[in-house]
Each structure stands twice: as structure tokens, then as C-alpha cells.
XYZ file of C-alpha atoms in Angstrom:
174
model
C 0.000 0.000 0.000
C 1.244 3.474 -0.839
C 0.673 6.220 1.723
C 1.036 9.832 0.606
C 0.993 12.984 2.657
C -0.050 15.817 0.320
C 0.342 19.472 1.158
C -3.000 20.762 -0.142
C -2.795 24.354 1.102
C -0.677 26.726 3.156
C -2.067 25.183 6.364
C -3.752 21.998 5.102
C -2.776 18.506 4.127
C -4.367 15.241 3.056
C -3.427 11.650 3.804
C -3.968 9.295 0.853
C -3.791 5.487 0.968
C -3.686 3.456 -2.239
C -3.979 -0.322 -2.221
C -2.894 -2.196 -5.374
C -5.784 -2.452 -7.838
C -8.051 -0.142 -5.805
C -9.068 3.491 -6.017
C -7.143 5.793 -3.676
C -8.819 6.638 -0.370
C -8.121 9.900 1.378
C -8.655 11.947 4.478
C -8.866 15.567 3.421
C -8.333 17.627 5.397
C -6.266 15.398 7.657
C -5.977 16.321 11.352
C -3.172 18.211 13.028
C -1.469 20.220 10.284
C 1.965 21.438 11.267
C 4.478 23.162 9.025
C 7.279 20.996 10.431
C 5.600 17.591 10.674
C 1.846 16.861 10.667
C 0.050 14.538 13.061
C -0.684 11.700 10.607
C 2.935 11.641 9.424
C 4.078 11.238 13.049
C 1.589 8.354 13.359
C 2.793 6.759 10.130
C 6.473 6.861 11.084
C 5.674 5.599 14.598
C 3.660 2.639 13.295
C 6.197 1.795 10.577
C 9.142 1.920 13.015
C 7.316 -0.214 15.588
C 5.810 -2.651 13.064
C 2.252 -2.054 14.288
C -0.049 -4.065 12.022
C -3.297 -2.946 13.691
C -2.688 0.781 14.014
C -4.162 3.436 11.731
C -2.154 2.433 8.669
C -2.203 -1.328 9.222
C -5.992 -1.111 9.351
C -5.997 1.001 6.194
C -3.906 -1.694 4.465
C -6.569 -4.217 5.487
C -9.326 -2.047 3.963
C -10.364 -0.248 7.149
C -9.677 3.155 8.592
C -11.339 6.517 8.181
C -10.295 7.085 4.587
C -12.941 7.829 1.926
C -12.888 6.645 -1.706
C -11.695 9.404 -4.013
C -14.064 8.470 -6.837
C -17.827 8.298 -6.668
C -18.963 4.693 -6.835
C -21.378 4.368 -9.752
C -24.690 2.670 -9.206
C -27.765 3.012 -7.141
C -27.827 4.470 -3.614
C -28.661 1.039 -2.130
C -25.438 -0.408 -3.526
C -23.383 2.480 -2.111
C -25.092 2.099 1.269
C -24.292 -1.633 1.233
C -20.619 -0.884 0.482
C -20.523 1.621 3.351
C -22.024 -0.970 5.719
C -19.379 -3.498 4.629
C -16.609 -0.975 5.260
C -18.042 -0.195 8.703
C -18.267 -3.918 9.513
C -14.671 -4.466 8.316
C -13.450 -1.620 10.540
C -15.364 -3.093 13.503
C -13.762 -6.502 13.009
C -10.302 -4.926 12.634
C -10.914 -2.976 15.826
C -11.981 -6.132 17.669
C -8.851 -7.973 16.472
C -6.551 -5.129 17.573
C -3.829 -6.473 19.858
C -3.263 -3.112 21.485
C -1.506 -1.654 18.440
C -3.846 1.340 18.190
C -3.302 2.301 21.838
C 0.457 1.790 21.431
C 0.404 3.940 18.291
C -1.472 6.752 20.048
C 0.830 6.570 23.073
C 4.110 6.657 21.154
C 2.917 9.124 18.491
C 1.857 11.558 21.224
C 5.034 11.072 23.226
C 7.286 11.370 20.169
C 5.457 14.417 18.849
C 6.108 16.260 22.122
C 9.698 15.009 22.427
C 10.496 15.978 18.842
C 9.076 19.484 19.295
C 11.131 19.967 22.452
C 14.266 18.763 20.701
C 13.568 21.039 17.707
C 13.075 24.031 20.017
C 9.377 24.428 19.182
C 6.895 25.496 21.822
C 4.733 22.863 23.483
C 1.491 23.260 25.442
C 1.803 24.164 29.123
C 0.455 20.763 30.253
C 3.120 18.972 28.205
C 6.087 20.788 29.701
C 6.085 18.548 32.777
C 5.628 15.307 30.839
C 8.756 13.156 30.894
C 9.685 10.169 28.743
C 9.565 7.023 30.887
C 13.053 5.425 31.008
C 11.700 2.117 29.665
C 10.459 3.921 26.525
C 13.546 6.077 25.873
C 15.214 3.772 23.307
C 11.978 3.368 21.323
C 11.267 7.101 21.408
C 14.818 7.942 20.281
C 14.535 5.529 17.341
C 11.301 7.210 16.196
C 12.757 10.691 16.785
C 15.638 9.843 14.452
C 13.105 9.103 11.674
C 11.169 12.292 12.455
C 14.447 14.245 12.217
C 15.061 12.781 8.749
C 11.545 13.354 7.374
C 10.584 16.703 8.965
C 12.830 18.831 6.696
C 11.403 17.070 3.634
C 7.866 17.944 4.762
C 8.808 21.499 5.748
C 10.301 22.185 2.291
C 7.350 20.651 0.425
C 5.441 23.163 -1.718
C 1.651 23.287 -1.840
C 0.677 20.481 -4.226
C 3.721 18.376 -3.305
C 3.605 15.011 -1.540
C 5.766 12.581 0.405
C 4.990 8.947 -0.438
C 5.892 5.813 1.507
C 5.207 2.145 0.838
C 3.642 0.555 3.928
C 5.116 -0.718 6.179
C 8.361 1.012 5.247
C 9.503 4.352 6.599
C 11.682 5.423 3.658
C 10.372 8.224 1.432
C 10.092 7.242 -2.223
């Protein structure tokens, strides 16, 4: 599966997932735009580094997730409604089969986002200033921060209309 992070405006971006032989699905606008590194890109790099098969992007690879088809499905409204019900059912079963990957993804993405911003000298919310990285998580966080350090300048320099594309589950930009 290809995952692209498109800069769609000065302060907007979209996340696009494309499975082989399927129409692209996208979230536009995607949450948490940041000129240095957006929220979904932090999630992607976290999940790829940790090998999380049931996080946001592992679920997307299995046909789930909150991404919408980019083309209108032809046919009657009943057929489209049936397809939407199937997608909802698939997401429910993926959620039920989750081995804690989604919670782990949220935990490490949040922790790494704050740690990276501190390291980059960016301001963080008042509540986050007291938050420390637990010693048992330091090696994992540092590994993810190294990837964020590599990718953040690529995102920051991306013009409106540009995109960074990865092949899941890899963390190298194509």
C-alpha cells in the first residue's frame, strides 16, 4: 500500500492510501497540520518503526480506517449504502482484532510528537512541559525521533501540491 501525505494548502494537508488495484482513499483535510511535521505523518512513522499491524495504517492496508474513496462509486444508492455498511463492519472486526496496536500507536505518536518538538526548540502546550519520557520507553522514542528528524525537513520544504509517499510498512520516502 502506498501512503502519501499531500500538502493541499498553506495550512492543510491530506493523507492518501492506495492499495494495489483499488481506487485511492483519502482523508482531506487530515488532522493536526503542522508546518514541520503533521500529526498523521508522526503516526505513520511511529507505526512503521514499531511494526504495528493494527494501528491506523495497518488497518488502512486491510481495507479499514477513516479514509474515503476518491471516486464516486457508480450505481444506485442502495449499492453504495451496502458498500458503506461493509466498510463499517470491516473496521469493527479490525478494531476487535486489535492487539493493542492502536493504543500503542497513540501513546508513542503523542510522546514522540512532544519530544520531537522539544528537541527542535518548538513550543509545546503548558500541560506537556512537565511530561517526561519514561526510562523504559527512551530507546523506542529515540529511534522514532531519528526518523522524524530525517523526514521533517522534507515535509517542511514541500510546496503546496507536493507530496511525500511511503510504501507501507516502510519508513523510507520514495
